Amino acid sequence: MGDVLAHESELLGLVKEYLDFAEFEDTLKTFSKECKIKGKPLSKTAGGCLRDSKSLIIQKDLVAAFDSGDQKVFFNLWEEHIPSSIRDRDSLAQKLEFYLHIHFAIYLLKHSVGRPDKEDLEERISYFKTYLETKGAALSQTTEFLPFYALPFVPNPMVHPSFKELFQDSWTPELKLKLEKFLALIFKASNTPKLLTLYKENGQSHKEMSQQLHQQLVEAERRSVTYLKRYNKIQADYHNLIGVTAELVDSLEATVSGKMITPEYLQSVCVRLFSDQMRQSLAHSVDFTRPGTASTMLRASLAPGKLKDVPLLPSLDYEKLKKDLILGSDRLKAFLLQALRWRLTTSLPGEQRETVLEAYIGNDLLDCHSHSQRRVLQLLHSRSEVVRQYMARLVNAFASLAEGRLYLAQSTKVLQMLEERLKEEDEDIVTRENVLGALQKFSLRRPLQTAMIRDGLIFWLIDILKDPDCLSDYTLEYSVALLMNLCLRSAGKNMCAKVAGLVLKVLSDLLGHENHEIQPYVNGALYSILSIPSIREEARAMGMEDILRCFIKEGNAEMVRQIEFIIKQLNSEELLDGVLESDDDEDEDDEEDHDTMEADLDKDELIQPQLGELSGEKLLTTEYLGIMTNTGKARRKGLASAQQSADEPLRRPVTPGGHRTGYPVLEDHPISPQMAQPAQNGSLPSLTSAHPPVYKGAEPGASEPCISSSATVDIKPGEWLPAGHQGEARLPSSEVPNQTPGSGETTRSEAACSGRGA
C-alpha cells in the first residue's frame, strides 16, 4: 500500500490526462470532483492533451496554402512539421502526399479564368514530374496510382478519360477533408498521453511484433514458392540447352573427318559444357576422336538413372466408391474425394499416374456419361463447404492432365456446372481458386474456349480483375491467363470490343501489378485485342502508348521487348473487314502436351482423420479394394509443340503452371517455328491438318464438335454469366463433323469446321 501512496499523485494525473485526451468531459469532471473531496492530489503531467495554439496555427497555414494553390509554402510546412518517420513509412501519409502533388499540379487547370499561365503551369508539371521520379517512385507498383504517372506527358489532362475524376467538382473538397482529418490526427497524436504510451510499449507492442513476424513468415513462404518456380524454369532451360548443345556437337564432330576442327579443340569445348565436378574425369577418360562420343555423353548427362519397376496401385471398387460419394455422409465424401485426389497427385508421373487416370476415366468416376439425377458431379453444389472444395480440387486435378481434360470435355454439363460454381462461390476462396484453375486449363481446348466466350466469361473476368489487390496470387494469375487465352480467339476480341475502355483500363492497371508472374499474360491479351481497329482507337484516345512507355523505363529486357511489340501493334493502321476469322481457321489436331500437376492442389487441407479413422490410400485399399484390372498402357508420343520467341507477347493458349516451367502447354494447335511468325493482323496464319481430336471413350467417329460463330454474338456487357444457364453450354451434335468409323480421318473441309468456332 505504501508504494501505491508514494505514486498515487502521478497515477491519478495519468488517468486525468487520458480522460482529457479522450474527451470524456463529464467523467473528467466527476473524477476531479471526487479527488478533491477525498483530498487526493492530482499531479500535472508534462504533456498537454489538447492541441496548443501553435499546432492550430500550423494546421490553418497548411489548409490556407492548399486553398490558394501555393505549393512551395505548403510543402515547406509539410516537410517541417510532419515527422519524416510518418511521411516515409506511413502508407496513409504517402498516399495523401501523392494526391496533394496532383492537386497542385492541376491547380491552374481547375481554377484559372481563361488559359492558365504557361510558364507557371510548366513549372508545376515539372515539379510533379520530379516528385514522381524521386520520392513518388515508391508507389509506381501500386495499381491505384499507376495511371497518374502518365499525367505529366498528356497534353490536355482535362479531356483524358483516365483523369476525368480529378476534374470533378467533388474531388478537391474530398481531398481537403482528408487533409484536415490527417492533420488533426497527426497533431493530436504528437501529444499522446503517457498512459497510452505505457500501454503501447508493453502488451500492445508485443502483439504488433507477433503480427509483423507472422507477416514476414508469410512473405518468406511466398518468396520460397516463387524461387521454386524459377528453379523449375531454369532446370527446364538447362535441359533444352544441353539438348541443343548435343546437336551442335554432332555437327562439329562431323567436321572432324574433314580436318576443319582438331579433336583437341573439340575436347576443350565439350569439357567446358560440363560441371566442374565432371570435367577432370571426362577430360582424361573420354576419347573425343571417336565419332558420337561427345554428344552421347551430353545426352547421358540428362538421362535419369535406371529406374526400378514402379508398381501399379491396387484396383478399386468404383461402383461402391461412387455410391458412397453420392449417399455417404459429408465427412466420408470429403475423405473419399481427398483420397482419390491424392492417388492422382502423389502417383509417380508416367505409367503409374497414367494407369490411375485411365482407371478413373474407364469407370466414369465423375459420372460425366451418366444421365442420372444424382451424380458425383453434383457434389460441386453440395451444402457442405468442405465437400464443394474437395470436389473442385479433384476436378482441377483431372484438368491438369491432357487425358483428364479430354474426359471432362465430353460432358457439356461439366463446363456449365463449373461456370455456375465460379459465379456463386463467395464463401470459400480455395474452392473458387480450383474451379478457376480447371476452367483455365479447359481454355486450352478450342470448343471449350468457344463455349466460355459465348457464356460471357470474359465479362466476369474483367469484373473481378478491376480490383486485383483483393485476389489471391493463384486467382490473379489464372484469371489473367484465362482472359488471355479467350482473347486470342476472334470471338473473344470482339467481346472485348464491346467494353473496350474498361478492358484497356483493367489491363493497363495490371501492367504495374507487383505480381510479375502475370505480365506475360497481360502483354499477350493486350497484343491480341489491339488487332481490333476500334480497340486500337480507344487505346490511343486514353494515351495507352504513354502508359506503356512508362513501363519500358522500369521493366526488364524481356518485358521491354514485349511492350515494344504491343506499341507496334497499337500504331498499326490495318483495317479489318467484318468479323475476324483468321485466327480461327486452323484445323485442329489432337496434341499431347506436358502435364502440369500443381502443388497448390494439396495445400491447406481442411480435414484431418481422428484416432482410428481411415484416410488417403489406406481408406481406399481397406474399404474399396477391387479386382485387379490395372495394366500398363503404351504412352502416346506427342507431336512437336509450337515455339515462339520470348521477345514477343504470348499468342498461343497456355496455363500458368506450364508457362513457368518452360513447357509449351498447347492442345489442338501444333505449328512449326517457321509458321509461328505474326500475321499482319496480329494473328497466326492458318494451319492445315486432317486429324481432329477424338474424345476417348466416345463412339467411333465422335470428334470435338464444331461450334458456330453465330452463337457468340448475343452476349452483352453485364451478362457476366447466364443466370441459371438457360439451357446447357451446348456443343451441338448437329455440327459434329462426319468421320469414317475406324479411319480416324476426315476430309479437309470437315476438319476445317473445327477451327471456325469463334
JSON list of N, CA and C in Angstrom, two decimals, residues 575-601:
[
{"chain": "A", "resi": 575, "resn": "LEU", "atom": "N", "xyz": [-6.84, -2.08, -91.46]},
{"chain": "A", "resi": 575, "resn": "LEU", "atom": "CA", "xyz": [-8.27, -2.20, -91.23]},
{"chain": "A", "resi": 575, "resn": "LEU", "atom": "C", "xyz": [-8.72, -3.61, -91.53]},
{"chain": "A", "resi": 576, "resn": "LEU", "atom": "N", "xyz": [-9.65, -4.13, -90.73]},
{"chain": "A", "resi": 576, "resn": "LEU", "atom": "CA", "xyz": [-10.14, -5.49, -90.91]},
{"chain": "A", "resi": 576, "resn": "LEU", "atom": "C", "xyz": [-11.62, -5.43, -91.27]},
{"chain": "A", "resi": 577, "resn": "ASP", "atom": "N", "xyz": [-12.00, -6.20, -92.24]},
{"chain": "A", "resi": 577, "resn": "ASP", "atom": "CA", "xyz": [-13.39, -6.20, -92.69]},
{"chain": "A", "resi": 577, "resn": "ASP", "atom": "C", "xyz": [-14.21, -7.21, -91.92]},
{"chain": "A", "resi": 578, "resn": "GLY", "atom": "N", "xyz": [-15.29, -6.77, -91.30]},
{"chain": "A", "resi": 578, "resn": "GLY", "atom": "CA", "xyz": [-16.21, -7.68, -90.63]},
{"chain": "A", "resi": 578, "resn": "GLY", "atom": "C", "xyz": [-15.59, -8.37, -89.44]},
{"chain": "A", "resi": 579, "resn": "VAL", "atom": "N", "xyz": [-16.06, -9.57, -89.18]},
{"chain": "A", "resi": 579, "resn": "VAL", "atom": "CA", "xyz": [-15.63, -10.32, -88.02]},
{"chain": "A", "resi": 579, "resn": "VAL", "atom": "C", "xyz": [-14.30, -11.00, -88.33]},
{"chain": "A", "resi": 580, "resn": "LEU", "atom": "N", "xyz": [-13.37, -10.91, -87.40]},
{"chain": "A", "resi": 580, "resn": "LEU", "atom": "CA", "xyz": [-12.08, -11.59, -87.58]},
{"chain": "A", "resi": 580, "resn": "LEU", "atom": "C", "xyz": [-12.27, -13.09, -87.62]},
{"chain": "A", "resi": 581, "resn": "GLU", "atom": "N", "xyz": [-11.61, -13.72, -88.55]},
{"chain": "A", "resi": 581, "resn": "GLU", "atom": "CA", "xyz": [-11.71, -15.17, -88.58]},
{"chain": "A", "resi": 581, "resn": "GLU", "atom": "C", "xyz": [-10.35, -15.83, -88.76]},
{"chain": "A", "resi": 582, "resn": "SER", "atom": "N", "xyz": [-9.32, -15.02, -89.06]},
{"chain": "A", "resi": 582, "resn": "SER", "atom": "CA", "xyz": [-8.05, -15.62, -89.45]},
{"chain": "A", "resi": 582, "resn": "SER", "atom": "C", "xyz": [-7.45, -16.49, -88.36]},
{"chain": "A", "resi": 583, "resn": "ASP", "atom": "N", "xyz": [-7.65, -16.10, -87.09]},
{"chain": "A", "resi": 583, "resn": "ASP", "atom": "CA", "xyz": [-7.05, -16.90, -86.04]},
{"chain": "A", "resi": 583, "resn": "ASP", "atom": "C", "xyz": [-7.87, -18.12, -85.69]},
{"chain": "A", "resi": 584, "resn": "ASP", "atom": "N", "xyz": [-9.02, -18.29, -86.34]},
{"chain": "A", "resi": 584, "resn": "ASP", "atom": "CA", "xyz": [-9.88, -19.43, -86.06]},
{"chain": "A", "resi": 584, "resn": "ASP", "atom": "C", "xyz": [-9.95, -20.41, -87.23]},
{"chain": "A", "resi": 585, "resn": "ASP", "atom": "N", "xyz": [-9.15, -20.18, -88.25]},
{"chain": "A", "resi": 585, "resn": "ASP", "atom": "CA", "xyz": [-9.20, -21.04, -89.42]},
{"chain": "A", "resi": 585, "resn": "ASP", "atom": "C", "xyz": [-8.24, -22.20, -89.36]},
{"chain": "A", "resi": 586, "resn": "GLU", "atom": "N", "xyz": [-7.64, -22.44, -88.18]},
{"chain": "A", "resi": 586, "resn": "GLU", "atom": "CA", "xyz": [-6.69, -23.53, -88.07]},
{"chain": "A", "resi": 586, "resn": "GLU", "atom": "C", "xyz": [-7.42, -24.84, -87.87]},
{"chain": "A", "resi": 587, "resn": "ASP", "atom": "N", "xyz": [-7.01, -25.85, -88.60]},
{"chain": "A", "resi": 587, "resn": "ASP", "atom": "CA", "xyz": [-7.56, -27.17, -88.37]},
{"chain": "A", "resi": 587, "resn": "ASP", "atom": "C", "xyz": [-7.05, -27.69, -87.06]},
{"chain": "A", "resi": 588, "resn": "GLU", "atom": "N", "xyz": [-7.89, -28.43, -86.35]},
{"chain": "A", "resi": 588, "resn": "GLU", "atom": "CA", "xyz": [-7.49, -28.94, -85.04]},
{"chain": "A", "resi": 588, "resn": "GLU", "atom": "C", "xyz": [-6.74, -30.25, -85.19]},
{"chain": "A", "resi": 589, "resn": "ASP", "atom": "N", "xyz": [-5.84, -30.46, -84.26]},
{"chain": "A", "resi": 589, "resn": "ASP", "atom": "CA", "xyz": [-5.10, -31.71, -84.24]},
{"chain": "A", "resi": 589, "resn": "ASP", "atom": "C", "xyz": [-4.93, -32.11, -82.79]},
{"chain": "A", "resi": 590, "resn": "ASP", "atom": "N", "xyz": [-5.09, -33.38, -82.49]},
{"chain": "A", "resi": 590, "resn": "ASP", "atom": "CA", "xyz": [-5.01, -33.85, -81.11]},
{"chain": "A", "resi": 590, "resn": "ASP", "atom": "C", "xyz": [-3.55, -33.91, -80.69]},
{"chain": "A", "resi": 591, "resn": "GLU", "atom": "N", "xyz": [-3.15, -33.03, -79.80]},
{"chain": "A", "resi": 591, "resn": "GLU", "atom": "CA", "xyz": [-1.75, -32.94, -79.40]},
{"chain": "A", "resi": 591, "resn": "GLU", "atom": "C", "xyz": [-1.61, -33.25, -77.92]},
{"chain": "A", "resi": 592, "resn": "GLU", "atom": "N", "xyz": [-0.67, -34.10, -77.59]},
{"chain": "A", "resi": 592, "resn": "GLU", "atom": "CA", "xyz": [-0.41, -34.41, -76.19]},
{"chain": "A", "resi": 592, "resn": "GLU", "atom": "C", "xyz": [0.58, -33.40, -75.66]},
{"chain": "A", "resi": 593, "resn": "ASP", "atom": "N", "xyz": [0.23, -32.69, -74.59]},
{"chain": "A", "resi": 593, "resn": "ASP", "atom": "CA", "xyz": [1.13, -31.69, -74.06]},
{"chain": "A", "resi": 593, "resn": "ASP", "atom": "C", "xyz": [1.76, -32.17, -72.76]},
{"chain": "A", "resi": 594, "resn": "HIS", "atom": "N", "xyz": [2.61, -31.34, -72.19]},
{"chain": "A", "resi": 594, "resn": "HIS", "atom": "CA", "xyz": [3.22, -31.66, -70.91]},
{"chain": "A", "resi": 594, "resn": "HIS", "atom": "C", "xyz": [2.20, -31.47, -69.80]},
{"chain": "A", "resi": 595, "resn": "ASP", "atom": "N", "xyz": [1.95, -32.50, -69.03]},
{"chain": "A", "resi": 595, "resn": "ASP", "atom": "CA", "xyz": [1.01, -32.40, -67.92]},
{"chain": "A", "resi": 595, "resn": "ASP", "atom": "C", "xyz": [1.65, -31.62, -66.79]},
{"chain": "A", "resi": 596, "resn": "THR", "atom": "N", "xyz": [0.86, -30.79, -66.13]},
{"chain": "A", "resi": 596, "resn": "THR", "atom": "CA", "xyz": [1.38, -29.96, -65.04]},
{"chain": "A", "resi": 596, "resn": "THR", "atom": "C", "xyz": [0.51, -30.15, -63.81]},
{"chain": "A", "resi": 597, "resn": "MET", "atom": "N", "xyz": [0.99, -30.90, -62.84]},
{"chain": "A", "resi": 597, "resn": "MET", "atom": "CA", "xyz": [0.26, -31.15, -61.60]},
{"chain": "A", "resi": 597, "resn": "MET", "atom": "C", "xyz": [0.80, -30.20, -60.53]},
{"chain": "A", "resi": 598, "resn": "GLU", "atom": "N", "xyz": [-0.02, -29.20, -60.15]},
{"chain": "A", "resi": 598, "resn": "GLU", "atom": "CA", "xyz": [0.45, -28.15, -59.25]},
{"chain": "A", "resi": 598, "resn": "GLU", "atom": "C", "xyz": [0.47, -28.61, -57.80]},
{"chain": "A", "resi": 599, "resn": "ALA", "atom": "N", "xyz": [1.43, -28.07, -57.04]},
{"chain": "A", "resi": 599, "resn": "ALA", "atom": "CA", "xyz": [1.48, -28.37, -55.61]},
{"chain": "A", "resi": 599, "resn": "ALA", "atom": "C", "xyz": [0.30, -27.76, -54.87]},
{"chain": "A", "resi": 600, "resn": "ASP", "atom": "N", "xyz": [-0.29, -26.68, -55.46]},
{"chain": "A", "resi": 600, "resn": "ASP", "atom": "CA", "xyz": [-1.42, -25.99, -54.82]},
{"chain": "A", "resi": 600, "resn": "ASP", "atom": "C", "xyz": [-2.64, -26.89, -54.67]},
{"chain": "A", "resi": 601, "resn": "LEU", "atom": "N", "xyz": [-2.71, -27.95, -55.44]},
{"chain": "A", "resi": 601, "resn": "LEU", "atom": "CA", "xyz": [-3.88, -28.83, -55.38]},
{"chain": "A", "resi": 601, "resn": "LEU", "atom": "C", "xyz": [-4.04, -29.47, -54.01]}
]
